[in-house]
Coordinates of C-alpha atoms in Angstrom, one line a residue:
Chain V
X1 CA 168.6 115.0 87.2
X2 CA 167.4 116.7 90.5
X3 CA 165.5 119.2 88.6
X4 CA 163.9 116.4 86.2
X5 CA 163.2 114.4 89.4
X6 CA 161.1 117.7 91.2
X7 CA 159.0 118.7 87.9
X8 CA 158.1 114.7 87.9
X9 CA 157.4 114.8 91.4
X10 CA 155.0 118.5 90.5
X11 CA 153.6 116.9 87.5
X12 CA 152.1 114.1 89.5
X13 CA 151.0 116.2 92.7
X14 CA 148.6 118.6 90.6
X15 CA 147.3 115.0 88.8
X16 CA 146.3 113.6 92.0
X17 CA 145.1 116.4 93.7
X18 CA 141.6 116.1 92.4
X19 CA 139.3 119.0 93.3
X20 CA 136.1 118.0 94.8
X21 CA 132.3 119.9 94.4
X22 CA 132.1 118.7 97.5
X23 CA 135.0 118.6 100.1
X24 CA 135.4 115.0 102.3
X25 CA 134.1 116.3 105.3
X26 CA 130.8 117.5 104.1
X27 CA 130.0 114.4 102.9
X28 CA 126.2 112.7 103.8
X29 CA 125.2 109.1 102.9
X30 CA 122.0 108.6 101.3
X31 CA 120.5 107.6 104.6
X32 CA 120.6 111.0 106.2
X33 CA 118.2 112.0 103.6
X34 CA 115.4 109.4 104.5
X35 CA 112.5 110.2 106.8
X36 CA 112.6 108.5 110.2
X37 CA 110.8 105.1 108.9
X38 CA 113.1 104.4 106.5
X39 CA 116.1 105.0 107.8
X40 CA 114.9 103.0 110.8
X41 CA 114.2 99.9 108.4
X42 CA 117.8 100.2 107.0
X43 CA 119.2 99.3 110.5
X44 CA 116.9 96.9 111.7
X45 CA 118.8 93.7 110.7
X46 CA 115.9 91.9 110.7
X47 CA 112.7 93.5 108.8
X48 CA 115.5 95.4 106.6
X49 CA 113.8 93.8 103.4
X50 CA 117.1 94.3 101.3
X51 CA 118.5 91.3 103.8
X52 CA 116.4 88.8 101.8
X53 CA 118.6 88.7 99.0
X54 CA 121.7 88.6 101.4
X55 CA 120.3 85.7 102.7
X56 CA 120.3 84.2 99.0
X57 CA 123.5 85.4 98.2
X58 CA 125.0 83.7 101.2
X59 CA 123.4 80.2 100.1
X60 CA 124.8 81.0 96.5
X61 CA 128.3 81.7 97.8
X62 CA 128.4 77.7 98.5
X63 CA 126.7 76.6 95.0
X64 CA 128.7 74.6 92.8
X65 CA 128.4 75.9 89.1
X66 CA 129.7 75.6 85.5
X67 CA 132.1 73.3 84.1
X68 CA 134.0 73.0 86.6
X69 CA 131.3 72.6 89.5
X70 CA 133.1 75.1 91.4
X71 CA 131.2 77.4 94.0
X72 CA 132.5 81.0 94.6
X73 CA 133.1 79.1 98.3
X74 CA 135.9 76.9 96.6
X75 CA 138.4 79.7 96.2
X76 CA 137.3 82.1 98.4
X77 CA 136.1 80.0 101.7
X78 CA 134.0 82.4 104.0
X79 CA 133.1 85.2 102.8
X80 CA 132.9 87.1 105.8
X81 CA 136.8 87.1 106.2
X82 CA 137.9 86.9 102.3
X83 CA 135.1 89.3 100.8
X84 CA 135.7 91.7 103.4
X85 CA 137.0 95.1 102.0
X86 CA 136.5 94.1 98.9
X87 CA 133.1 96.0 98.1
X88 CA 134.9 99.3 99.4
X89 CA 137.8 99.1 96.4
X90 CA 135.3 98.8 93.4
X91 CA 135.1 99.7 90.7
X92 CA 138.4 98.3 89.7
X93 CA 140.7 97.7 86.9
X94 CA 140.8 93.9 86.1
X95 CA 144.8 93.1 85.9
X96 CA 144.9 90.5 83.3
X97 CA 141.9 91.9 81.0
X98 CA 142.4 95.7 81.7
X99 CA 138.7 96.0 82.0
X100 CA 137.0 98.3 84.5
X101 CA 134.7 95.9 86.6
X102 CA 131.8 96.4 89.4
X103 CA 131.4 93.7 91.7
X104 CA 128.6 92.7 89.1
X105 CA 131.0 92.3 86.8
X106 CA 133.6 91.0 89.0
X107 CA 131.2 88.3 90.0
X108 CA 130.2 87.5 86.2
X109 CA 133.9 87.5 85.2
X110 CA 135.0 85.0 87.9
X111 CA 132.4 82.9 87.0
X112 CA 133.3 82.5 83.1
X113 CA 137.1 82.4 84.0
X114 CA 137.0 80.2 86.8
X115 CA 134.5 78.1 86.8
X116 CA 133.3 77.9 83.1
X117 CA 129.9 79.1 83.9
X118 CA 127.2 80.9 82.1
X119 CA 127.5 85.0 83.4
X120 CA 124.5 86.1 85.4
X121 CA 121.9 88.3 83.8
X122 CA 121.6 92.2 85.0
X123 CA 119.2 92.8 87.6
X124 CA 118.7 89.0 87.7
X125 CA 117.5 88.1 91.6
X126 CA 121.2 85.9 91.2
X127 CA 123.2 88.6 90.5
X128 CA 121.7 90.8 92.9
X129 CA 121.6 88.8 95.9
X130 CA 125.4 87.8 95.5
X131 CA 126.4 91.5 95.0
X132 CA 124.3 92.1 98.1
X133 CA 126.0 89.3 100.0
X134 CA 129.7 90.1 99.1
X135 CA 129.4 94.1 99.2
X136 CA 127.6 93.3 103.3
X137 CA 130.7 92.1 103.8
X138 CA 132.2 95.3 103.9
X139 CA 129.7 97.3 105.7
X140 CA 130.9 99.9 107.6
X141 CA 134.1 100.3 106.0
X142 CA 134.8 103.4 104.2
X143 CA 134.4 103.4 100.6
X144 CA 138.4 103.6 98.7
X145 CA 138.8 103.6 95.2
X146 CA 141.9 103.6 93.3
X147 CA 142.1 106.3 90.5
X148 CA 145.7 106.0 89.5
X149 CA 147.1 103.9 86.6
X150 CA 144.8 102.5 84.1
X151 CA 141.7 103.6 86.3
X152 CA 143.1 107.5 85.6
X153 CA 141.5 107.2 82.0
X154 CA 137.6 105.8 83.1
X155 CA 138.0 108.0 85.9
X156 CA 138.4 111.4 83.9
X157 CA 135.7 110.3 81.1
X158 CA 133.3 109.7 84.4
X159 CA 134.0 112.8 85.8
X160 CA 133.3 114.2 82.1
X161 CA 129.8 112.3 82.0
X162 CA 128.6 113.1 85.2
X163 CA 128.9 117.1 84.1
X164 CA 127.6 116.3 81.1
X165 CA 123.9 117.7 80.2
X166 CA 121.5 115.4 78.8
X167 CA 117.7 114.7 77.8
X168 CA 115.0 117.0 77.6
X169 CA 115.3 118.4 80.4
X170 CA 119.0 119.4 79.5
X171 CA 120.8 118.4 83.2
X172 CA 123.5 116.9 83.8
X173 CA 124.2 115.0 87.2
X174 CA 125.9 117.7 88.8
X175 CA 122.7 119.8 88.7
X176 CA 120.8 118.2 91.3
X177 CA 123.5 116.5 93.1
X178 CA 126.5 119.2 93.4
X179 CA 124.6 122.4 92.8
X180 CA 121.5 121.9 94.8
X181 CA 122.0 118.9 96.8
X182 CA 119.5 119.3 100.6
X183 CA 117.1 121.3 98.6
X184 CA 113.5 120.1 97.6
X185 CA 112.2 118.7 94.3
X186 CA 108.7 118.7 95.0
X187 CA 108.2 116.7 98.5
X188 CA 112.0 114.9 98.4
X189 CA 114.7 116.1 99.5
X190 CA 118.0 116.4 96.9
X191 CA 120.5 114.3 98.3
X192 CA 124.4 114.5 97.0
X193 CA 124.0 111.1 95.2
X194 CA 126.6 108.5 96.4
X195 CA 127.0 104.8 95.5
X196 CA 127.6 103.3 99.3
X197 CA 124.4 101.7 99.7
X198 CA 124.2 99.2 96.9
X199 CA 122.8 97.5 95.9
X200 CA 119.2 98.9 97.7
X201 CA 116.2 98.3 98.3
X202 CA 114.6 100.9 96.8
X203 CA 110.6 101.9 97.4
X204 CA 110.0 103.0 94.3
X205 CA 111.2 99.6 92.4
X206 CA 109.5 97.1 95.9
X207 CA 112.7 95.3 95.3
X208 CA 116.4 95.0 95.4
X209 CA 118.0 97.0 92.9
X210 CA 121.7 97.8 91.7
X211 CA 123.7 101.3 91.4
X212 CA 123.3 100.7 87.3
X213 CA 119.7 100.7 87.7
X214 CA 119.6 103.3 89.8
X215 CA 121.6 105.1 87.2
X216 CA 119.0 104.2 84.5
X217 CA 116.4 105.5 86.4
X218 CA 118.2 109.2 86.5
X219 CA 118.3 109.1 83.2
X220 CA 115.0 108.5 82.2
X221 CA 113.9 111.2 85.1
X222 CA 115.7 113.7 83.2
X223 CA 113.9 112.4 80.2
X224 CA 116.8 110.9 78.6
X225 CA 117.8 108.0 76.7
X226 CA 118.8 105.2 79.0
X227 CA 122.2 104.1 77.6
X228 CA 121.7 99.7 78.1
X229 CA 122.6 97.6 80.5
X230 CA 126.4 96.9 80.3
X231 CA 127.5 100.9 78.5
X232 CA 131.5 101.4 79.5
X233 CA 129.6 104.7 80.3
X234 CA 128.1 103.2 83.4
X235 CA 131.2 101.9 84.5
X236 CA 133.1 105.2 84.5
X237 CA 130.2 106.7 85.9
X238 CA 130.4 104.2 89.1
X239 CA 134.0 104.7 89.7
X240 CA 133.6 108.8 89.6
X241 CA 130.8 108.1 92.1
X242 CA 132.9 106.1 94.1
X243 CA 135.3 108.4 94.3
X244 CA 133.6 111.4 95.1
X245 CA 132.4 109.4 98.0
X246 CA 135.3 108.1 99.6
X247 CA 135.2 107.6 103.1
X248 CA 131.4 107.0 103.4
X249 CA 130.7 103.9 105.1
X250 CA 129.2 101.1 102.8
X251 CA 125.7 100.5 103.8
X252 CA 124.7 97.6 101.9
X253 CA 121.6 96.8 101.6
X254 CA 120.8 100.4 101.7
X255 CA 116.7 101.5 102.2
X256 CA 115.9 104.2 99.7
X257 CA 112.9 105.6 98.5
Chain Y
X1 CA 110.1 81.6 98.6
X2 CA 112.5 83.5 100.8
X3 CA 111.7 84.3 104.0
X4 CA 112.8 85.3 107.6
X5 CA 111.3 84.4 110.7
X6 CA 111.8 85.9 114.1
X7 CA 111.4 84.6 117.6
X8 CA 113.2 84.9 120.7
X9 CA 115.5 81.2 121.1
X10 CA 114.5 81.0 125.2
X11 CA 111.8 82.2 126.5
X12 CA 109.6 81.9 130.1
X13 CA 106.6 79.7 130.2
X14 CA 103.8 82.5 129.9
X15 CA 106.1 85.4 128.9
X16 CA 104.3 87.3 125.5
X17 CA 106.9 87.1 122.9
X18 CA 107.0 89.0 119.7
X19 CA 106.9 87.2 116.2
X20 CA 108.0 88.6 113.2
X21 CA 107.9 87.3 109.8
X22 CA 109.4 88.8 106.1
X23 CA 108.6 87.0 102.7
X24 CA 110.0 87.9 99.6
X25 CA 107.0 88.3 97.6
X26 CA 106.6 90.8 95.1
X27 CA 102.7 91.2 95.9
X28 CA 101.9 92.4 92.3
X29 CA 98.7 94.3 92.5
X30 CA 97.5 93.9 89.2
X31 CA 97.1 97.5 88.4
X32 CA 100.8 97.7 87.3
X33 CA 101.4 97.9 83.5
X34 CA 104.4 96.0 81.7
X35 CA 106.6 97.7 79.3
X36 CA 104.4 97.3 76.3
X37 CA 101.3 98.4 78.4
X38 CA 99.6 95.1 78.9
X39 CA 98.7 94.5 82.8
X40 CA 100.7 92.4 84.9
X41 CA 98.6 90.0 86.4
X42 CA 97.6 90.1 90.3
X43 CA 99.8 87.8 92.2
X44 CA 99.7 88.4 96.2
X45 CA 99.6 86.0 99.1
X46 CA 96.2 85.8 100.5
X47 CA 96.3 83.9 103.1
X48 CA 99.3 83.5 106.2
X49 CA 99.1 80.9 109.2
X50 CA 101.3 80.7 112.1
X51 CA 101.0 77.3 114.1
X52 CA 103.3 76.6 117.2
X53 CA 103.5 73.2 118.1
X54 CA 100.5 72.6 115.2
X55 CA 97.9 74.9 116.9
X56 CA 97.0 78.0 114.8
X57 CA 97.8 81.0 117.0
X58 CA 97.7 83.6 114.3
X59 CA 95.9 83.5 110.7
X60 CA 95.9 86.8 108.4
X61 CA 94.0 87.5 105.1
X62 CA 96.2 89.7 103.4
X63 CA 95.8 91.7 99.8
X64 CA 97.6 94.2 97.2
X65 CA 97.6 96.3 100.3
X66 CA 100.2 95.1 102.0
X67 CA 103.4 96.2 100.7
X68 CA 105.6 94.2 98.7
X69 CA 108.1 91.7 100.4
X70 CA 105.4 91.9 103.2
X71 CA 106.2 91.9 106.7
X72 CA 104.0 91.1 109.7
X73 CA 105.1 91.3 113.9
X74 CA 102.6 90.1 116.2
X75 CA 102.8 88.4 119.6
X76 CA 102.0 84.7 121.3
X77 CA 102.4 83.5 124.8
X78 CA 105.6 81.2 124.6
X79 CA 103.6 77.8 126.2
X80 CA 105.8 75.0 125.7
X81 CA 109.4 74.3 123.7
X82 CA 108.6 73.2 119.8
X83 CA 108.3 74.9 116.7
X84 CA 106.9 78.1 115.5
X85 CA 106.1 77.6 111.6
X86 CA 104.3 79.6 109.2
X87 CA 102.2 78.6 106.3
X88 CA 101.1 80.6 103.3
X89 CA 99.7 80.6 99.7
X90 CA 99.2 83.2 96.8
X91 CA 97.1 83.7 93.7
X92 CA 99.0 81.7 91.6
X93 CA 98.6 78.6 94.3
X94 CA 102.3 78.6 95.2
X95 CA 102.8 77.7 98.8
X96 CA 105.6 78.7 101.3
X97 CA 106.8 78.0 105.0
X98 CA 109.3 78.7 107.2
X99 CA 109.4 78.0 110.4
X100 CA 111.9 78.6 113.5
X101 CA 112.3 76.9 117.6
X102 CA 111.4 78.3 120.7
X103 CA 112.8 77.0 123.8
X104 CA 110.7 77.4 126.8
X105 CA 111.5 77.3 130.5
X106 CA 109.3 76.4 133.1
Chain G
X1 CA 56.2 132.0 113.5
X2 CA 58.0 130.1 110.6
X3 CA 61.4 131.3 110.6
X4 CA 62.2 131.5 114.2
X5 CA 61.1 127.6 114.6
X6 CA 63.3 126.6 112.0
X7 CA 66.2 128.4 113.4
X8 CA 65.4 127.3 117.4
X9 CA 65.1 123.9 115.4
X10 CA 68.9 124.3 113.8
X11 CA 70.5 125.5 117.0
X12 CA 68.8 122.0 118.5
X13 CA 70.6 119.7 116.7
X14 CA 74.0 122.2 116.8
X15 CA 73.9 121.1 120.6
X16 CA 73.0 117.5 119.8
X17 CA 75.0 114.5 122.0
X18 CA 77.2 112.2 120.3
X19 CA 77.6 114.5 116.9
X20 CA 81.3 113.1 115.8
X21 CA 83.4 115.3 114.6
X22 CA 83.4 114.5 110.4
X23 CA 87.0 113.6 110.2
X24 CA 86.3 110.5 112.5
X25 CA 83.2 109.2 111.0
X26 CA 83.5 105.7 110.0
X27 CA 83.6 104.7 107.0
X28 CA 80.4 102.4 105.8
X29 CA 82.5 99.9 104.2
X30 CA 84.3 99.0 107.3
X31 CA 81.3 99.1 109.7
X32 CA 79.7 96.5 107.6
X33 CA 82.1 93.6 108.8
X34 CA 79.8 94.2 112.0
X35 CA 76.9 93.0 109.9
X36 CA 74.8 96.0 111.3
X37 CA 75.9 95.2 115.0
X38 CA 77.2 98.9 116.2
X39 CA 80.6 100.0 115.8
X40 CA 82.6 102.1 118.2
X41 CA 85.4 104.7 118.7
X42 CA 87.8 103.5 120.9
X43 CA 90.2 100.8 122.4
X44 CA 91.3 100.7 119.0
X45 CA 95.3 102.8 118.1
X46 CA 96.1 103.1 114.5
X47 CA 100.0 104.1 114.6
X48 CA 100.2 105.6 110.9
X49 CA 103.3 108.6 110.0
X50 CA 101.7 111.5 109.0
X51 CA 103.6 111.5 105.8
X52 CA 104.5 108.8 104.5
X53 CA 108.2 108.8 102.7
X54 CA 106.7 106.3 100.3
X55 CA 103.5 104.8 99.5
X56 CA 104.3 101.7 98.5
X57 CA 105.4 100.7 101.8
X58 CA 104.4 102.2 104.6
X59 CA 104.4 101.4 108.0
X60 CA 101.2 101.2 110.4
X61 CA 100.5 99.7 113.9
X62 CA 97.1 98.4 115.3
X63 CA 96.9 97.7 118.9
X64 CA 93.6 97.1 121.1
X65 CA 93.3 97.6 124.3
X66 CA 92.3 93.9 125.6
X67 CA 93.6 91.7 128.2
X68 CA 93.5 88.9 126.0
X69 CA 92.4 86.2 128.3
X70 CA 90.1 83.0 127.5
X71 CA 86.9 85.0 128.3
X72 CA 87.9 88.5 127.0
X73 CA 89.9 88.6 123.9
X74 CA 90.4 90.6 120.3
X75 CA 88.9 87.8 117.8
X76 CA 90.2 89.9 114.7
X77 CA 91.3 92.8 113.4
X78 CA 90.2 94.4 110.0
X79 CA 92.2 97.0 108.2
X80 CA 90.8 99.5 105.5
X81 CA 91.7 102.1 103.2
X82 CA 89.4 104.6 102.1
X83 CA 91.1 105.0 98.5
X84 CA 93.1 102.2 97.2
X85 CA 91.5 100.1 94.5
X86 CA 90.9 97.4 96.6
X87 CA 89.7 98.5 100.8
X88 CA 89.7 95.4 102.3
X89 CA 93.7 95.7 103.1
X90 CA 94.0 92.9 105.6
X91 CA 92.2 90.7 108.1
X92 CA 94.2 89.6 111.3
X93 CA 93.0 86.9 113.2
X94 CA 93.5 86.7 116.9
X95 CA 92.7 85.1 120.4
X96 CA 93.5 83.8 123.8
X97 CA 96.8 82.5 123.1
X98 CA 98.0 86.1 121.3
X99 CA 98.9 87.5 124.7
X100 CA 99.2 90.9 123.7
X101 CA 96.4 92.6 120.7
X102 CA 99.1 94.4 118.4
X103 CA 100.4 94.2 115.0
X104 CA 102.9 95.6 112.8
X105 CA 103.2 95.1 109.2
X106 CA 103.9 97.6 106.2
X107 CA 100.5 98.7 103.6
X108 CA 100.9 100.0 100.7
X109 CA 98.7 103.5 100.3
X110 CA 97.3 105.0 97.1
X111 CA 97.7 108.4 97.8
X112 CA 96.1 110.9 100.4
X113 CA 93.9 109.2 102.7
X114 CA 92.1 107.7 106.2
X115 CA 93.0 104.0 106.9
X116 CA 90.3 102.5 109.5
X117 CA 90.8 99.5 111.8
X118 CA 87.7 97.5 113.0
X119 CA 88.3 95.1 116.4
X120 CA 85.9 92.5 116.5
X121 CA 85.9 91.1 120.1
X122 CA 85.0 88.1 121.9
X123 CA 82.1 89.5 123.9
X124 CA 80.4 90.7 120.1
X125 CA 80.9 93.8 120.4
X126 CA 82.7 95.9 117.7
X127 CA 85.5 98.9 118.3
X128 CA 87.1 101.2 115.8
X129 CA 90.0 103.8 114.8
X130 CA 90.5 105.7 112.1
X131 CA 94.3 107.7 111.4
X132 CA 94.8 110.0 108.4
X133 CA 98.5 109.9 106.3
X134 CA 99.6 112.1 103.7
X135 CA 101.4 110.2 100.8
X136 CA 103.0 112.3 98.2
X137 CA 103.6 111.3 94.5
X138 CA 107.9 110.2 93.7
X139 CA 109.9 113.5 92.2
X140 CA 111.0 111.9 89.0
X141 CA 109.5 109.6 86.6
X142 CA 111.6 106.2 86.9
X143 CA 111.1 103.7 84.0
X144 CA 114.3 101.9 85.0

């Protein structure tokens, strides 16, 4: 029985010790790779353009909605004490469905199952500015995602996908952001690609933008096809992502070029 | 129209005081194309008035120049208690304010 | 005779007052908000990075040395670019009750280029900077 009990016990040490390109302490947000400006407009907590949409996202909180003219305020009261930590745990498996969820989709699911309302679009300024508003609730908390149980599955096919090559130019993700990560492509400096500043505010888009998009636009720099809005591939993506950066402070809304 | 505006709650009579002011406006130039190549037409505010207690203390003509979700800091003498508001329009005729109080000692 | 004349007559205007160096010049289509009036270098600060991490949004600051009282103010400001599509970026309008002649806002740069500032002041007379900025194009194509 002791014997059983010890090649368990084995069995599960070598499946969680997950090897990582890039060990925990040498870990750098997004943020140390801006210039000066923009890393100076992500702090200032008032010109930090991203904190527009917060400001939304706040008035939504209290907006009654759906069938049951419920707000996301009805169950959850203040935000700023319930939402708290949340942000840092996603991705994460839903319990009753068994789906792997983002926030965006944590948000959309809540609405149809709770309040009988219509689900938010992607990239809509809605969805956005309450993803923004709940994930600011965590900010400066380090990012901690589960990978065990039902999560173990998405996790592994994430971790396949992000070494996967893909599109003309044949890379896959850990190209730029593992093997060369602090080198230059053309005037930019590589960073190692982590998740805990969404969603941003990113120059390039002059708007608010979330991690899927972000994701998109990878793909079609690579020149390949940009899997749609909604792929299980995104998902599994996000929660590798996560992962690999856990500990880094959520920065939400992040200021990226 | 989203926006934030900025000024210190007290303030001196006579102390300079800084303003600041961000809009969420997308400022489309009208040089952008959509995703079937047609343009996207120009849509930027073009005009931005700050009035404390009604008097215009700062106007600016603004244009695809100024980034998107613009943002603008300037400075006024704090003169009496009352409200700082802001006014502005774009292309498409859609106006916005915001405004915020300044209390002023003596 | 011929060639020593034009050559004494080259070295003259080598040593000529006022000869601004080319980088400063200002650019034509600024000057004319003078409306022929002259236009000068000076009391004016352009605060531009020298490379931009971004060009659509960059930040710039204009300041002008004034004391901004009722007889001896900054009446406006007027920014220009010297290669986006349109280079009449902004018009600020000041005056007494401005306390202090600075702004800050974010401009959006189409590439490489000089960015001039013209101060027009109460006493009609008309003062200038110019600042130069380096914007380089995004690595990656992004069709998100």
């Amino acid at each position: 029985m002791r014997r059983l009990a010890l090649a368990a016990l084995l069995v599960a040490a070598a499946a969680a010790a997950q090897e990582r390109a890039i060990p925990l302490e040498k870990l750098k947000s997004g943020s140390t790779f801006l210039g000066d400006d923009l890393r100076s407009l992500q702090d200032d907590d008032f010109a930090n353009p991203g904190l527009l949409w917060v400001e939304r996202g706040e008035k939504l909180w209290s907006e009654p909605a759906g069938r049951t003219k419920q707000s996301c305020a009805s169950c959850h009261q203040d935000a700023r004490s319930t939402m708290r930590g949340v942000a840092a745990r996603y991705p994460k498996i839903d319990a009753e469905s068994g789906r792997l969820l983002d926030l965006e989709g944590r948000i959309n699911l809540c609405r149809a199952r709770r309040m009988g309302a219509e689900p938010f679009k992607y990239e809509s300024e809605e969805l956005l500015a309450l993803t923004a508003y709940v994930a600011r609730q965590s900010k400066g908390m380090p990012m901690d995602v589960s990978i065990r149980g039902a999560a173990r599955p998405r996790f592994d096919a994430g971790e396949k996908a992000y070494h996967l090559r893909r599109g003309q130019m044949n890379l896959s993700c850990a190209h730029c952001h593992e093997a060369n990560w602090g080198k230059r492509l053309l005037s930019e400096t590589i960073s190692q690609g982590h998740p805990n500043g969404y969603p941003v505010y990113r120059m390039e888009w002059q708007t608010l933008g979330s991690l899927e998009r972000r994701l998109r636009a990878c793909l079609s720099g690579i020149r390949a096809e940009m899997l749609p809005y909604g792929s299980p591939e995104y998902l599994d993506l996000e929660l590798y992502l996560a992962w690999r950066a856990q500990g880094l402070p959520i920065e939400t809304p992040g200021v990226r070029r | 129209m989203a926006a934030r505006v900025q000024v210190p709650a007290k303030a001196k009579k006579g102390e300079i005081v800084e303003v600041r002011i961000l809009i969420q406006h997308p400022m489309e130039t009208g040089y952008r194309l959509d995703d079937v190549g047609h343009p996207i037409k120009r849509n930027v505010i073009t005009l931005l008035s700050c009035r404390y207690n009604g008097v215009e203390v700062f106007r600016a003509d603004l244009s695809s120049g100024i980034a998107a979700n613009p943002y603008i800091q300037f400075y006024t003498v704090a003169d009496r208690s009352g409200e700082i508001e802001f006014t502005w329009i774009d292309d498409e005729g859609k106006p916005g304010s915001e405004r915020q109080s300044i209390e002023v000692a003596a | 005779m011929k060639r020593r004349a034009f050559l004494a007559g080259l070295g003259g205007l080598a040593l000529a007052p006022g000869a601004l160096a080319q980088g400063e010049a200002l650019d034509p289509r600024a000057a004319a908000v003078a409306k022929g009036a002259p236009v000068r270098k000076g009391r004016v600060r352009i605060t531009l990075p020298q490379l931009a991490d971004n060009g659509n949004s960059v930040p710039i600051k204009i300041e002008v040395d004034s004391p901004m009282t009722a007889t001896d103010y900054v009446k406006s400001i007027h920014l220009y670019s010297e290669r986006n599509p349109v280079t009449n970026m902004a018009n600020f309008y000041l005056g007494p009750r401005s306390g202090k002649a600075e702004i800050d806002s974010r401009v959006r740069l189409a590439g490489s280029q000089k960015v001039t500032a013209v101060a027009a002041l109460s006493d009609g007379t008309f003062w200038y900077d110019v600042a130069a900025i380096v914007v380089t194009l995004s690595a990656c194509l992004d069709e998100s």
